[in-house]
PDB file of C-alpha atoms in Angstrom:
ATOM      1  CA  MET C  25     -20.183  -2.242   6.009  1.00 36.00           C
ATOM      2  CA  SER C  26     -18.733  -2.537   2.506  1.00 38.00           C
ATOM      3  CA  SER C  27     -17.926  -5.944   1.415  1.00 38.00           C
ATOM      4  CA  ARG C  28     -14.164  -5.200   1.187  1.00 41.00           C
ATOM      5  CA  LEU C  29     -14.066  -3.685   4.700  1.00 40.00           C
ATOM      6  CA  ALA C  30     -15.741  -6.904   5.913  1.00 39.00           C
ATOM      7  CA  ARG C  31     -13.091  -8.835   4.101  1.00 40.00           C
ATOM      8  CA  LEU C  32     -10.407  -6.898   5.991  1.00 41.00           C
ATOM      9  CA  VAL C  33     -12.064  -7.192   9.312  1.00 42.00           C
ATOM     10  CA  PHE C  34     -12.591 -10.911   8.912  1.00 37.00           C
ATOM     11  CA  ALA C  35      -8.978 -11.260   7.655  1.00 39.00           C
ATOM     12  CA  LEU C  36      -7.596  -9.569  10.960  1.00 42.00           C
ATOM     13  CA  LEU C  37      -9.808 -11.645  13.185  1.00 39.00           C
ATOM     14  CA  GLY C  38      -8.589 -14.888  11.431  1.00 38.00           C
ATOM     15  CA  ALA C  39      -5.125 -14.116  11.723  1.00 37.00           C
ATOM     16  CA  GLY C  40      -5.487 -13.282  15.319  1.00 41.00           C
ATOM     17  CA  LEU C  41      -4.450  -9.708  15.029  1.00 41.00           C
ATOM     18  CA  LEU C  42      -7.776  -8.026  15.909  1.00 46.00           C
ATOM     19  CA  PRO C  43      -9.186 -10.120  18.904  1.00 38.00           C
ATOM     20  CA  ALA C  44     -13.030  -9.723  19.201  1.00 36.00           C
ATOM     21  CA  ALA C  45     -12.385  -7.521  22.684  1.00 35.00           C
ATOM     22  CA  ALA C  46      -9.934  -5.243  21.013  1.00 39.00           C
ATOM     23  CA  PRO C  47     -11.589  -2.721  19.082  1.00 39.00           C
ATOM     24  CA  ALA C  48     -13.011  -0.887  22.270  1.00 36.00           C
ATOM     25  CA  VAL C  49      -9.692  -0.915  24.181  1.00 38.00           C
ATOM     26  CA  ALA C  50      -7.682   0.300  20.900  1.00 44.00           C
ATOM     27  CA  ALA C  51      -9.943   3.128  20.244  1.00 41.00           C
ATOM     28  CA  THR C  52      -9.308   4.299  23.645  1.00 41.00           C
ATOM     29  CA  ALA C  53      -5.500   3.749  23.711  1.00 66.00           C
ATOM     30  CA  LEU C  54      -4.813   5.013  20.084  1.00 77.00           C
ATOM     31  CA  THR C  55      -5.630   8.660  20.625  1.00 91.00           C
ATOM     32  CA  ALA C  56      -3.468  11.003  18.620  1.00 94.00           C
ATOM     33  CA  ASP C  57      -1.613  12.247  21.911  1.00 94.00           C
ATOM     34  CA  ALA C  58      -0.800   8.726  22.891  1.00 94.00           C
ATOM     35  CA  VAL C  59       0.687   7.964  19.435  1.00 96.00           C
ATOM     36  CA  ASN C  60       2.605  11.124  18.950  1.00 96.00           C
ATOM     37  CA  THR C  61       4.238  10.968  22.280  1.00 95.00           C
ATOM     38  CA  ALA C  62       4.812   6.912  22.039  1.00 95.00           C
ATOM     39  CA  ARG C  63       8.214   5.773  23.534  1.00 95.00           C
ATOM     40  CA  TYR C  64       9.790   2.579  22.826  1.00 96.00           C
ATOM     41  CA  ASP C  65       8.568  -0.165  25.132  1.00 93.00           C
ATOM     42  CA  ALA C  66       9.038  -3.892  24.082  1.00 93.00           C
ATOM     43  CA  ALA C  67       6.086  -5.079  26.153  1.00 89.00           C
ATOM     44  CA  ALA C  68       3.853  -2.612  24.058  1.00 89.00           C
ATOM     45  CA  LEU C  69       4.565  -4.191  20.541  1.00 92.00           C
ATOM     46  CA  GLY C  70       1.737  -6.589  20.724  1.00 88.00           C
ATOM     47  CA  GLY C  71      -1.596  -6.383  19.076  1.00 90.00           C
ATOM     48  CA  LEU C  72      -2.657  -2.589  17.873  1.00 92.00           C
ATOM     49  CA  SER C  73       0.206  -0.663  19.318  1.00 94.00           C
ATOM     50  CA  PRO C  74       0.892   3.204  19.502  1.00 95.00           C
ATOM     51  CA  VAL C  75       4.526   2.390  19.279  1.00 96.00           C
ATOM     52  CA  VAL C  76       4.187   0.226  16.190  1.00 97.00           C
ATOM     53  CA  LEU C  77       1.729   2.989  14.741  1.00 97.00           C
ATOM     54  CA  ARG C  78       4.180   5.769  15.322  1.00 97.00           C
ATOM     55  CA  ALA C  79       6.868   3.876  13.670  1.00 98.00           C
ATOM     56  CA  GLN C  80       4.837   2.744  10.879  1.00 98.00           C
ATOM     57  CA  ILE C  81       4.107   6.454   9.827  1.00 98.00           C
ATOM     58  CA  LEU C  82       7.596   7.553  10.347  1.00 97.00           C
ATOM     59  CA  LEU C  83       8.767   4.782   8.109  1.00 97.00           C
ATOM     60  CA  ASP C  84       6.235   5.751   5.514  1.00 97.00           C
ATOM     61  CA  ARG C  85       7.242   9.326   5.637  1.00 95.00           C
ATOM     62  CA  ALA C  86      10.766   8.368   5.275  1.00 94.00           C
ATOM     63  CA  GLY C  87       9.903   6.213   1.895  1.00 94.00           C
ATOM     64  CA  PHE C  88      10.299   2.880   3.652  1.00 96.00           C
ATOM     65  CA  SER C  89       6.768   1.861   3.273  1.00 97.00           C
ATOM     66  CA  PRO C  90       5.221  -0.779   5.589  1.00 97.00           C
ATOM     67  CA  GLY C  91       2.273  -1.031   3.310  1.00 97.00           C
ATOM     68  CA  ALA C  92      -1.398  -0.138   4.685  1.00 97.00           C
ATOM     69  CA  ILE C  93      -0.809   1.498   8.034  1.00 97.00           C
ATOM     70  CA  ASP C  94      -2.512  -0.768  10.569  1.00 96.00           C
ATOM     71  CA  GLY C  95      -0.773  -0.340  13.836  1.00 96.00           C
ATOM     72  CA  VAL C  96       0.430  -4.163  14.310  1.00 95.00           C
ATOM     73  CA  VAL C  97       3.549  -6.024  13.762  1.00 96.00           C
ATOM     74  CA  SER C  98       3.840  -7.770  10.359  1.00 95.00           C
ATOM     75  CA  ASP C  99       6.136  -9.106   7.570  1.00 96.00           C
ATOM     76  CA  ASN C 100       5.553  -6.081   5.505  1.00 96.00           C
ATOM     77  CA  LEU C 101       6.752  -3.872   8.718  1.00 97.00           C
ATOM     78  CA  ARG C 102       9.662  -6.201   9.264  1.00 97.00           C
ATOM     79  CA  ARG C 103      10.758  -5.622   5.542  1.00 96.00           C
ATOM     80  CA  ALA C 104      10.308  -1.987   6.072  1.00 97.00           C
ATOM     81  CA  LEU C 105      12.567  -1.882   9.110  1.00 98.00           C
ATOM     82  CA  VAL C 106      15.288  -3.794   7.500  1.00 97.00           C
ATOM     83  CA  MET C 107      15.779  -0.984   4.822  1.00 95.00           C
ATOM     84  CA  ALA C 108      15.733   1.597   7.500  1.00 96.00           C
ATOM     85  CA  GLN C 109      18.379  -0.197   9.676  1.00 97.00           C
ATOM     86  CA  ARG C 110      20.496  -0.560   6.579  1.00 95.00           C
ATOM     87  CA  ARG C 111      19.917   3.332   5.903  1.00 93.00           C
ATOM     88  CA  HIS C 112      20.999   4.124   9.592  1.00 95.00           C
ATOM     89  CA  GLU C 113      23.726   1.631   9.595  1.00 96.00           C
ATOM     90  CA  LEU C 114      22.031  -0.527  12.128  1.00 97.00           C
ATOM     91  CA  ASP C 115      21.831  -4.570  12.452  1.00 97.00           C
ATOM     92  CA  ASP C 116      19.137  -5.233   9.677  1.00 96.00           C
ATOM     93  CA  HIS C 117      17.117  -7.954  11.740  1.00 97.00           C
ATOM     94  CA  GLY C 118      14.060  -6.417  11.034  1.00 97.00           C
ATOM     95  CA  GLU C 119      12.617  -6.128  14.309  1.00 97.00           C
ATOM     96  CA  LEU C 120      11.370  -2.885  16.128  1.00 97.00           C
ATOM     97  CA  ASP C 121      14.056  -2.394  18.718  1.00 97.00           C
ATOM     98  CA  GLU C 122      14.939   0.669  20.906  1.00 97.00           C
ATOM     99  CA  ALA C 123      17.957   1.789  18.532  1.00 98.00           C
ATOM    100  CA  THR C 124      15.767   1.728  15.245  1.00 98.00           C
ATOM    101  CA  PHE C 125      12.745   3.500  17.343  1.00 98.00           C
ATOM    102  CA  ALA C 126      15.315   6.140  18.412  1.00 97.00           C
ATOM    103  CA  ALA C 127      17.094   6.450  14.832  1.00 97.00           C
ATOM    104  CA  LEU C 128      13.516   7.142  13.412  1.00 97.00           C
ATOM    105  CA  ILE C 129      12.646   9.697  15.852  1.00 96.00           C
ATOM    106  CA  GLU C 130      15.698  11.336  15.494  1.00 95.00           C
ATOM    107  CA  THR C 131      15.511  11.824  11.803  1.00 92.00           C
ATOM    108  CA  ASP C 132      11.865  12.963  12.073  1.00 93.00           C
ATOM    109  CA  ASP C 133      10.158  13.805  15.216  1.00 92.00           C
ATOM    110  CA  GLY C 134       7.145  15.426  14.093  1.00 93.00           C
ATOM    111  CA  PRO C 135       3.811  14.471  15.086  1.00 96.00           C
ATOM    112  CA  VAL C 136       2.523  11.487  13.020  1.00 97.00           C
ATOM    113  CA  LEU C 137      -1.267  11.829  13.702  1.00 97.00           C
ATOM    114  CA  GLY C 138      -3.066  15.117  13.085  1.00 96.00           C
ATOM    115  CA  ASP C 139      -6.680  16.366  12.312  1.00 97.00           C
ATOM    116  CA  TYR C 140      -8.002  16.617   8.893  1.00 97.00           C
ATOM    117  CA  GLU C 141     -11.372  18.467   7.805  1.00 98.00           C
ATOM    118  CA  ILE C 142     -13.330  16.104   5.467  1.00 98.00           C
ATOM    119  CA  THR C 143     -13.990  18.139   2.122  1.00 98.00           C
ATOM    120  CA  ARG C 144     -16.774  18.037  -0.395  1.00 97.00           C
ATOM    121  CA  ALA C 145     -14.155  16.555  -2.908  1.00 96.00           C
ATOM    122  CA  ASP C 146     -13.829  13.589  -0.474  1.00 97.00           C
ATOM    123  CA  THR C 147     -17.417  12.877  -0.416  1.00 97.00           C
ATOM    124  CA  ALA C 148     -18.488  13.666  -3.693  1.00 94.00           C
ATOM    125  CA  GLY C 149     -18.089  10.455  -5.543  1.00 88.00           C
ATOM    126  CA  PRO C 150     -18.910   8.946  -8.132  1.00 94.00           C
ATOM    127  CA  PHE C 151     -18.780   5.866  -5.890  1.00 97.00           C
ATOM    128  CA  VAL C 152     -19.463   2.105  -6.444  1.00 96.00           C
ATOM    129  CA  PRO C 153     -20.933   0.647  -3.190  1.00 93.00           C
ATOM    130  CA  ASP C 154     -20.046  -3.007  -3.937  1.00 93.00           C
ATOM    131  CA  ILE C 155     -17.242  -4.196  -6.080  1.00 93.00           C
ATOM    132  CA  PRO C 156     -17.625  -7.519  -7.308  1.00 92.00           C
ATOM    133  CA  SER C 157     -14.849  -9.962  -7.101  1.00 87.00           C
ATOM    134  CA  GLU C 158     -15.365 -11.829 -10.467  1.00 86.00           C
ATOM    135  CA  LEU C 159     -13.259 -10.254 -13.318  1.00 85.00           C
ATOM    136  CA  GLU C 160     -16.109 -10.721 -15.614  1.00 87.00           C
ATOM    137  CA  ALA C 161     -18.715  -9.135 -13.425  1.00 87.00           C
ATOM    138  CA  MET C 162     -16.395  -6.158 -12.952  1.00 88.00           C
ATOM    139  CA  ALA C 163     -16.207  -5.838 -16.917  1.00 90.00           C
ATOM    140  CA  ARG C 164     -19.925  -4.828 -16.672  1.00 93.00           C
ATOM    141  CA  LEU C 165     -19.491  -1.789 -14.684  1.00 95.00           C
ATOM    142  CA  ARG C 166     -18.680   1.694 -16.150  1.00 94.00           C
ATOM    143  CA  ARG C 167     -16.155   2.365 -13.722  1.00 95.00           C
ATOM    144  CA  LEU C 168     -14.350   0.608 -10.516  1.00 96.00           C
ATOM    145  CA  ALA C 169     -14.212   3.869  -8.302  1.00 97.00           C
ATOM    146  CA  TYR C 170     -14.139   3.811  -4.468  1.00 97.00           C
ATOM    147  CA  THR C 171     -17.001   2.138  -2.516  1.00 97.00           C
ATOM    148  CA  GLY C 172     -17.362   5.353  -0.267  1.00 97.00           C
ATOM    149  CA  PRO C 173     -15.698   8.240   1.313  1.00 98.00           C
ATOM    150  CA  ARG C 174     -14.277   6.092   4.072  1.00 97.00           C
ATOM    151  CA  GLU C 175     -12.336   3.952   1.376  1.00 97.00           C
ATOM    152  CA  ARG C 176     -11.399   6.938  -0.269  1.00 97.00           C
ATOM    153  CA  LEU C 177      -9.795   8.584   3.002  1.00 98.00           C
ATOM    154  CA  ALA C 178      -8.124   5.464   3.904  1.00 98.00           C
ATOM    155  CA  GLU C 179      -6.011   5.251   0.835  1.00 97.00           C
ATOM    156  CA  THR C 180      -5.456   9.158   0.820  1.00 97.00           C
ATOM    157  CA  PHE C 181      -3.932   8.555   4.216  1.00 97.00           C
ATOM    158  CA  HIS C 182      -2.335   5.273   3.588  1.00 97.00           C
ATOM    159  CA  ILE C 183      -4.073   3.693   6.382  1.00 97.00           C
ATOM    160  CA  ASP C 184      -6.321   0.484   6.423  1.00 92.00           C
ATOM    161  CA  ALA C 185     -10.142   1.137   6.765  1.00 95.00           C
ATOM    162  CA  ARG C 186     -10.450  -0.708  10.025  1.00 94.00           C
ATOM    163  CA  LEU C 187      -7.695   1.360  11.750  1.00 96.00           C
ATOM    164  CA  LEU C 188      -9.300   4.604  10.409  1.00 96.00           C
ATOM    165  CA  VAL C 189     -12.663   3.719  12.042  1.00 95.00           C
ATOM    166  CA  LEU C 190     -10.895   2.867  15.237  1.00 94.00           C
ATOM    167  CA  LEU C 191      -9.125   6.305  15.485  1.00 95.00           C
ATOM    168  CA  ASN C 192     -12.489   7.925  14.812  1.00 95.00           C
ATOM    169  CA  PRO C 193     -14.940   6.056  16.925  1.00 93.00           C
ATOM    170  CA  GLY C 194     -18.529   7.013  16.251  1.00 93.00           C
ATOM    171  CA  VAL C 195     -17.511   9.347  13.334  1.00 94.00           C
ATOM    172  CA  SER C 196     -19.364   9.362   9.889  1.00 93.00           C
ATOM    173  CA  PHE C 197     -16.983   9.946   6.856  1.00 97.00           C
ATOM    174  CA  ASP C 198     -19.764  11.190   4.726  1.00 95.00           C
ATOM    175  CA  GLY C 199     -20.217  14.587   5.834  1.00 94.00           C
ATOM    176  CA  PRO C 200     -17.905  17.554   4.627  1.00 97.00           C
ATOM    177  CA  GLY C 201     -16.677  19.755   7.447  1.00 97.00           C
ATOM    178  CA  THR C 202     -16.301  16.796   9.748  1.00 97.00           C
ATOM    179  CA  ARG C 203     -12.737  16.679  11.643  1.00 97.00           C
ATOM    180  CA  ILE C 204     -11.030  13.218  11.913  1.00 97.00           C
ATOM    181  CA  VAL C 205      -7.762  12.088  12.970  1.00 97.00           C
ATOM    182  CA  VAL C 206      -5.565  10.791  10.347  1.00 98.00           C
ATOM    183  CA  PRO C 207      -1.685   9.689   9.974  1.00 98.00           C
ATOM    184  CA  ARG C 208       0.337  12.738   8.819  1.00 97.00           C
ATOM    185  CA  ILE C 209       2.160  10.972   5.685  1.00 94.00           C
ATOM    186  CA  ALA C 210       3.439  13.974   3.654  1.00 85.00           C
ATOM    187  CA  ARG C 211       7.030  13.622   2.900  1.00 73.00           C
ATOM    188  CA  PRO C 212       9.406  16.513   3.736  1.00 61.00           C
ATOM    189  CA  ALA C 213       9.503  19.256   1.133  1.00 53.00           C
ATOM    190  CA  GLY C 214      12.035  18.767  -1.298  1.00 50.00           C
ATOM    191  CA  SER C 215      12.172  14.965  -0.803  1.00 58.00           C
ATOM    192  CA  ALA C 216      11.183  14.174  -4.318  1.00 64.00           C
ATOM    193  CA  GLN C 217      13.957  12.194  -6.175  1.00 82.00           C
ATOM    194  CA  LYS C 218      14.571  10.834  -9.667  1.00 92.00           C
ATOM    195  CA  VAL C 219      14.496   7.022 -10.111  1.00 95.00           C
ATOM    196  CA  ALA C 220      17.090   5.450 -12.520  1.00 96.00           C
ATOM    197  CA  ARG C 221      16.739   1.749 -11.492  1.00 97.00           C
ATOM    198  CA  ILE C 222      14.098  -0.360  -9.641  1.00 97.00           C
ATOM    199  CA  ALA C 223      15.068  -3.798  -8.147  1.00 97.00           C
ATOM    200  CA  VAL C 224      12.399  -6.296  -7.558  1.00 97.00           C
ATOM    201  CA  GLU C 225      13.508  -8.466  -4.821  1.00 96.00           C
ATOM    202  CA  LYS C 226      11.309 -11.719  -5.219  1.00 94.00           C
ATOM    203  CA  GLN C 227      12.168 -13.417  -2.034  1.00 92.00           C
ATOM    204  CA  ALA C 228      11.828 -10.303   0.056  1.00 93.00           C
ATOM    205  CA  ARG C 229       8.742  -9.281  -1.723  1.00 95.00           C
ATOM    206  CA  ARG C 230      10.093  -5.751  -1.862  1.00 96.00           C
ATOM    207  CA  VAL C 231      10.505  -3.109  -4.562  1.00 97.00           C
ATOM    208  CA  LEU C 232      13.660  -0.812  -4.233  1.00 97.00           C
ATOM    209  CA  ALA C 233      13.929   2.444  -6.158  1.00 96.00           C
ATOM    210  CA  PHE C 234      17.533   3.786  -6.500  1.00 96.00           C
ATOM    211  CA  ASP C 235      18.373   7.392  -7.971  1.00 94.00           C
ATOM    212  CA  PRO C 236      20.969   8.028 -10.919  1.00 94.00           C
ATOM    213  CA  ASP C 237      23.974   7.950  -8.268  1.00 94.00           C
ATOM    214  CA  GLY C 238      22.782   4.293  -6.929  1.00 94.00           C
ATOM    215  CA  ARG C 239      21.283   5.775  -3.541  1.00 93.00           C
ATOM    216  CA  LEU C 240      18.226   3.827  -2.226  1.00 93.00           C
ATOM    217  CA  VAL C 241      15.443   6.560  -2.037  1.00 93.00           C
ATOM    218  CA  ALA C 242      12.342   4.213  -1.519  1.00 94.00           C
ATOM    219  CA  SER C 243      11.352   0.772  -0.840  1.00 96.00           C
ATOM    220  CA  TYR C 244       7.785  -0.800  -1.028  1.00 97.00           C
ATOM    221  CA  PRO C 245       6.026  -4.003  -0.179  1.00 97.00           C
ATOM    222  CA  ALA C 246       4.958  -6.074  -2.963  1.00 96.00           C
ATOM    223  CA  SER C 247       2.905  -9.070  -4.030  1.00 94.00           C
ATOM    224  CA  ILE C 248       4.979 -11.304  -6.368  1.00 92.00           C
ATOM    225  CA  GLY C 249       3.701 -13.871  -8.916  1.00 84.00           C
ATOM    226  CA  SER C 250       3.012 -17.650  -7.884  1.00 77.00           C
ATOM    227  CA  GLY C 251       4.339 -20.991  -9.172  1.00 70.00           C
ATOM    228  CA  ASP C 252       1.389 -21.032 -11.520  1.00 71.00           C
ATOM    229  CA  LYS C 253       1.683 -17.540 -12.709  1.00 73.00           C
ATOM    230  CA  PRO C 254       5.406 -16.464 -11.942  1.00 84.00           C
ATOM    231  CA  THR C 255       7.020 -13.236 -11.992  1.00 89.00           C
ATOM    232  CA  PRO C 256       9.637 -12.877 -15.020  1.00 89.00           C
ATOM    233  CA  SER C 257      13.315 -12.815 -14.176  1.00 92.00           C
ATOM    234  CA  GLY C 258      16.061 -10.479 -15.480  1.00 95.00           C
ATOM    235  CA  LEU C 259      16.657  -7.151 -16.540  1.00 97.00           C
ATOM    236  CA  PHE C 260      13.922  -4.930 -18.264  1.00 97.00           C
ATOM    237  CA  THR C 261      13.055  -1.179 -19.119  1.00 97.00           C
ATOM    238  CA  ILE C 262       9.986   0.817 -18.578  1.00 98.00           C
ATOM    239  CA  THR C 263       8.284   1.637 -21.552  1.00 97.00           C
ATOM    240  CA  LYS C 264       5.103   3.515 -20.332  1.00 95.00           C
ATOM    241  CA  VAL C 265       3.491   4.982 -17.305  1.00 96.00           C
ATOM    242  CA  ALA C 266      -0.278   4.918 -17.452  1.00 96.00           C
ATOM    243  CA  ARG C 267      -2.597   6.464 -14.777  1.00 96.00           C
ATOM    244  CA  LEU C 268      -6.081   5.153 -14.503  1.00 96.00           C
ATOM    245  CA  PRO C 269      -5.513   2.377 -16.923  1.00 95.00           C
ATOM    246  CA  VAL C 270      -8.305   0.252 -18.350  1.00 94.00           C
ATOM    247  CA  TRP C 271      -7.348  -3.342 -18.407  1.00 86.00           C
ATOM    248  CA  ARG C 272      -7.867  -5.623 -21.246  1.00 88.00           C
ATOM    249  CA  TYR C 273      -8.011  -9.244 -20.203  1.00 81.00           C
ATOM    250  CA  ASN C 274      -6.607 -11.417 -22.939  1.00 79.00           C
ATOM    251  CA  PRO C 275      -7.865 -15.455 -22.840  1.00 78.00           C
ATOM    252  CA  ARG C 276      -4.076 -16.416 -23.349  1.00 77.00           C
ATOM    253  CA  PHE C 277      -3.604 -15.318 -19.920  1.00 73.00           C
ATOM    254  CA  ALA C 278      -5.584 -18.321 -18.859  1.00 72.00           C
ATOM    255  CA  PHE C 279      -6.664 -17.114 -15.213  1.00 74.00           C
ATOM    256  CA  LYS C 280      -8.492 -19.789 -13.463  1.00 72.00           C
ATOM    257  CA  GLU C 281     -11.107 -17.599 -12.058  1.00 74.00           C
ATOM    258  CA  VAL C 282     -12.269 -16.456 -15.701  1.00 77.00           C
ATOM    259  CA  LYS C 283     -14.842 -19.176 -17.017  1.00 79.00           C
ATOM    260  CA  GLY C 284     -15.224 -17.600 -20.471  1.00 76.00           C
ATOM    261  CA  GLY C 285     -12.866 -17.771 -23.445  1.00 77.00           C
ATOM    262  CA  ARG C 286     -13.075 -14.285 -24.883  1.00 84.00           C
ATOM    263  CA  ALA C 287     -11.348 -11.007 -24.242  1.00 85.00           C
ATOM    264  CA  PHE C 288     -12.863  -8.187 -22.350  1.00 85.00           C
ATOM    265  CA  ASN C 289     -12.091  -4.893 -20.745  1.00 91.00           C
ATOM    266  CA  VAL C 290     -12.212  -3.775 -17.044  1.00 90.00           C
ATOM    267  CA  ALA C 291     -12.976  -0.264 -16.467  1.00 94.00           C
ATOM    268  CA  ALA C 292     -10.460   2.144 -14.734  1.00 96.00           C
ATOM    269  CA  GLY C 293     -10.498   3.100 -11.079  1.00 96.00           C
ATOM    270  CA  PRO C 294      -8.662   2.715  -7.696  1.00 97.00           C
ATOM    271  CA  ASN C 295     -10.675  -0.741  -7.364  1.00 96.00           C
ATOM    272  CA  SER C 296      -9.788  -2.049 -11.020  1.00 94.00           C
ATOM    273  CA  PRO C 297      -7.294  -5.048 -11.018  1.00 91.00           C
ATOM    274  CA  LEU C 298      -4.503  -2.645 -12.060  1.00 94.00           C
ATOM    275  CA  GLY C 299      -5.287  -0.017  -9.404  1.00 96.00           C
ATOM    276  CA  THR C 300      -4.430   3.680 -10.266  1.00 97.00           C
ATOM    277  CA  VAL C 301      -1.313   3.111 -12.137  1.00 97.00           C
ATOM    278  CA  TRP C 302       0.260   0.877 -14.600  1.00 97.00           C
ATOM    279  CA  ILE C 303       4.202   0.946 -15.204  1.00 97.00           C
ATOM    280  CA  GLY C 304       4.823  -1.113 -18.303  1.00 96.00           C
ATOM    281  CA  LEU C 305       7.989  -3.153 -19.049  1.00 97.00           C
ATOM    282  CA  THR C 306       9.710  -4.558 -22.074  1.00 96.00           C
ATOM    283  CA  ALA C 307       8.612  -7.736 -20.742  1.00 92.00           C
ATOM    284  CA  PRO C 308       5.335  -8.225 -22.700  1.00 88.00           C
ATOM    285  CA  SER C 309       2.159  -8.246 -20.701  1.00 86.00           C
ATOM    286  CA  TYR C 310       4.191  -7.543 -17.216  1.00 92.00           C
ATOM    287  CA  GLY C 311       4.289  -4.490 -15.146  1.00 94.00           C
ATOM    288  CA  ILE C 312       4.301  -2.898 -11.954  1.00 97.00           C
ATOM    289  CA  HIS C 313       0.880  -1.575 -10.912  1.00 96.00           C
ATOM    290  CA  GLY C 314      -1.572  -0.955  -8.210  1.00 97.00           C
ATOM    291  CA  THR C 315      -4.303  -2.883  -6.574  1.00 95.00           C
ATOM    292  CA  ALA C 316      -7.879  -2.741  -5.032  1.00 94.00           C
ATOM    293  CA  LEU C 317      -6.798  -4.529  -1.918  1.00 93.00           C
ATOM    294  CA  PRO C 318      -3.903  -2.854  -0.263  1.00 95.00           C
ATOM    295  CA  GLU C 319      -3.927  -4.928   3.057  1.00 93.00           C
ATOM    296  CA  GLU C 320      -3.226  -7.860   0.819  1.00 94.00           C
ATOM    297  CA  VAL C 321       0.109  -6.764  -0.718  1.00 95.00           C
ATOM    298  CA  GLY C 322       3.110  -8.671   0.386  1.00 90.00           C
ATOM    299  CA  VAL C 323       0.827 -11.253   1.285  1.00 89.00           C
ATOM    300  CA  ALA C 324      -1.217 -12.668  -1.479  1.00 82.00           C
ATOM    301  CA  ASP C 325       0.473 -13.642  -4.777  1.00 77.00           C
ATOM    302  CA  SER C 326      -0.103 -11.952  -7.929  1.00 80.00           C
ATOM    303  CA  HIS C 327      -0.806 -13.239 -11.547  1.00 76.00           C
ATOM    304  CA  GLY C 328       2.826 -12.598 -12.376  1.00 84.00           C
ATOM    305  CA  CYS C 329       2.787  -8.750 -12.215  1.00 89.00           C
ATOM    306  CA  VAL C 330       4.126  -6.860  -9.353  1.00 95.00           C
ATOM    307  CA  ARG C 331       1.439  -5.277  -7.232  1.00 95.00           C
ATOM    308  CA  LEU C 332       1.898  -2.377  -4.820  1.00 97.00           C
ATOM    309  CA  THR C 333      -0.577  -0.422  -2.906  1.00 97.00           C
ATOM    310  CA  ASN C 334      -2.120   2.399  -4.931  1.00 97.00           C
ATOM    311  CA  TRP C 335      -0.492   5.229  -3.136  1.00 97.00           C
ATOM    312  CA  ASP C 336       3.053   3.296  -3.418  1.00 97.00           C
ATOM    313  CA  VAL C 337       2.923   2.873  -6.938  1.00 97.00           C
ATOM    314  CA  GLN C 338       1.634   6.610  -7.392  1.00 96.00           C
ATOM    315  CA  ALA C 339       4.748   7.800  -5.659  1.00 95.00           C
ATOM    316  CA  LEU C 340       7.018   5.294  -7.629  1.00 96.00           C
ATOM    317  CA  ALA C 341       5.518   6.603 -10.921  1.00 96.00           C
ATOM    318  CA  ALA C 342       6.072  10.185  -9.804  1.00 94.00           C
ATOM    319  CA  MET C 343       9.830   9.471 -10.000  1.00 95.00           C
ATOM    320  CA  VAL C 344      10.578   7.230 -12.952  1.00 95.00           C
ATOM    321  CA  GLN C 345      10.617   7.720 -16.640  1.00 90.00           C
ATOM    322  CA  LYS C 346      10.599   5.500 -19.772  1.00 93.00           C
ATOM    323  CA  GLY C 347      13.739   3.975 -19.986  1.00 95.00           C
ATOM    324  CA  ALA C 348      14.575   3.550 -16.418  1.00 96.00           C
ATOM    325  CA  THR C 349      15.842  -0.210 -15.728  1.00 97.00           C
ATOM    326  CA  VAL C 350      13.720  -2.965 -13.711  1.00 97.00           C
ATOM    327  CA  GLU C 351      15.792  -5.877 -12.387  1.00 97.00           C
ATOM    328  CA  PHE C 352      14.248  -9.033 -11.172  1.00 96.00           C
ATOM    329  CA  ILE C 353      16.288 -10.509  -8.331  1.00 95.00           C
ATOM    330  CA  GLU C 354      15.760 -14.086  -7.368  1.00 88.00           C
TER     331      GLU C 354
END
C-alpha cells in the first residue's frame, strides 16, 4: 500500500467513515447494478451507500463537484447539494432528500458505474512509488508523478483510491487489458462552457464559475487559507493558466514546515504542491491550483491559495481565459 493510500485509509477510519468491518460488506453491496439502480432510501444514507454514490456521480457529471467520490455523506457533498438544489429551485438545505435525488435522476438517468479496460498508457509510468511529505525532500526529485496505476486511475475517474479498490475486490490495477468498474464521469457532449467570472466563497469553501451571461456553470469544493496564511480578499483577474507547473518556493513565504532559508524549485507532476494546473492571479503569489491530496480538499487549510482537486482545476482551466475576474467573498 502506498503512503498516500495508507493516509487515506487511516483518515477514513479515524473519522468513523470506514469502520474496520465495513470493507467486505461494502465490496459486496457496492456492485455496479446496485449503484446504477439505487433508489432513494433515507435509511440507506449511512456509511458507504449506493444511494450516496449514485448522487455523487450525478452531481459530478452536472458540474456540481462533490470532490473525491467516496460514497459517504460529507461537507463537500452537502455543499454540492446546495448548488444543485438552487439550480433545481429546491430548498437549499444541503441534505440528500428524496426531492433532490429525484431531480438529479430526472436530469440524468444514465448508468453511473461502468466497465473500463486498463490500457498500457495507464500502467506505463513513469511513477514515483513514494512521495515525501517534506517540501525540501520533494525538491530533490526529478518529477512528482503518480505513485502507480491505481492512483492514476483514481484521479482519472474522480474517485478516492480506497473506494476504487472496494469496487474492484481482488483486482490488480497494474495489468493492461484488465477490466474494472469505475464511475462514468463524462459530462454530456456540448456541455463545455466559457467562464467569465469566478467567485471564491471562503466560508462555504466553494469555487463558483459563471458564464458571460452570469449563469452558474460549475462549482467545486476548495481548500482555503488559514488564519496564519489567509486567502486574499477583493477582486482580481486571471493572468495565466499553466499546466504541469514547476513551483518555486520563496523564503519569504515562511512556511513553518520548511527548515532552510533558501529558495528552491519543486518539480511538476500530479503529486506536486500545485497539482496539475496553476491559475495565476493579479494578487502576487496567489492562485487557484490542484493538489496531491484530493481527499483533503474542502477539509484541510491551504497556505493562502485556493486548492481544488486536480480534475476540478483542469475542468476550470479549460473554461477560463486571461482577464476573467476572480472575486473572493468573505
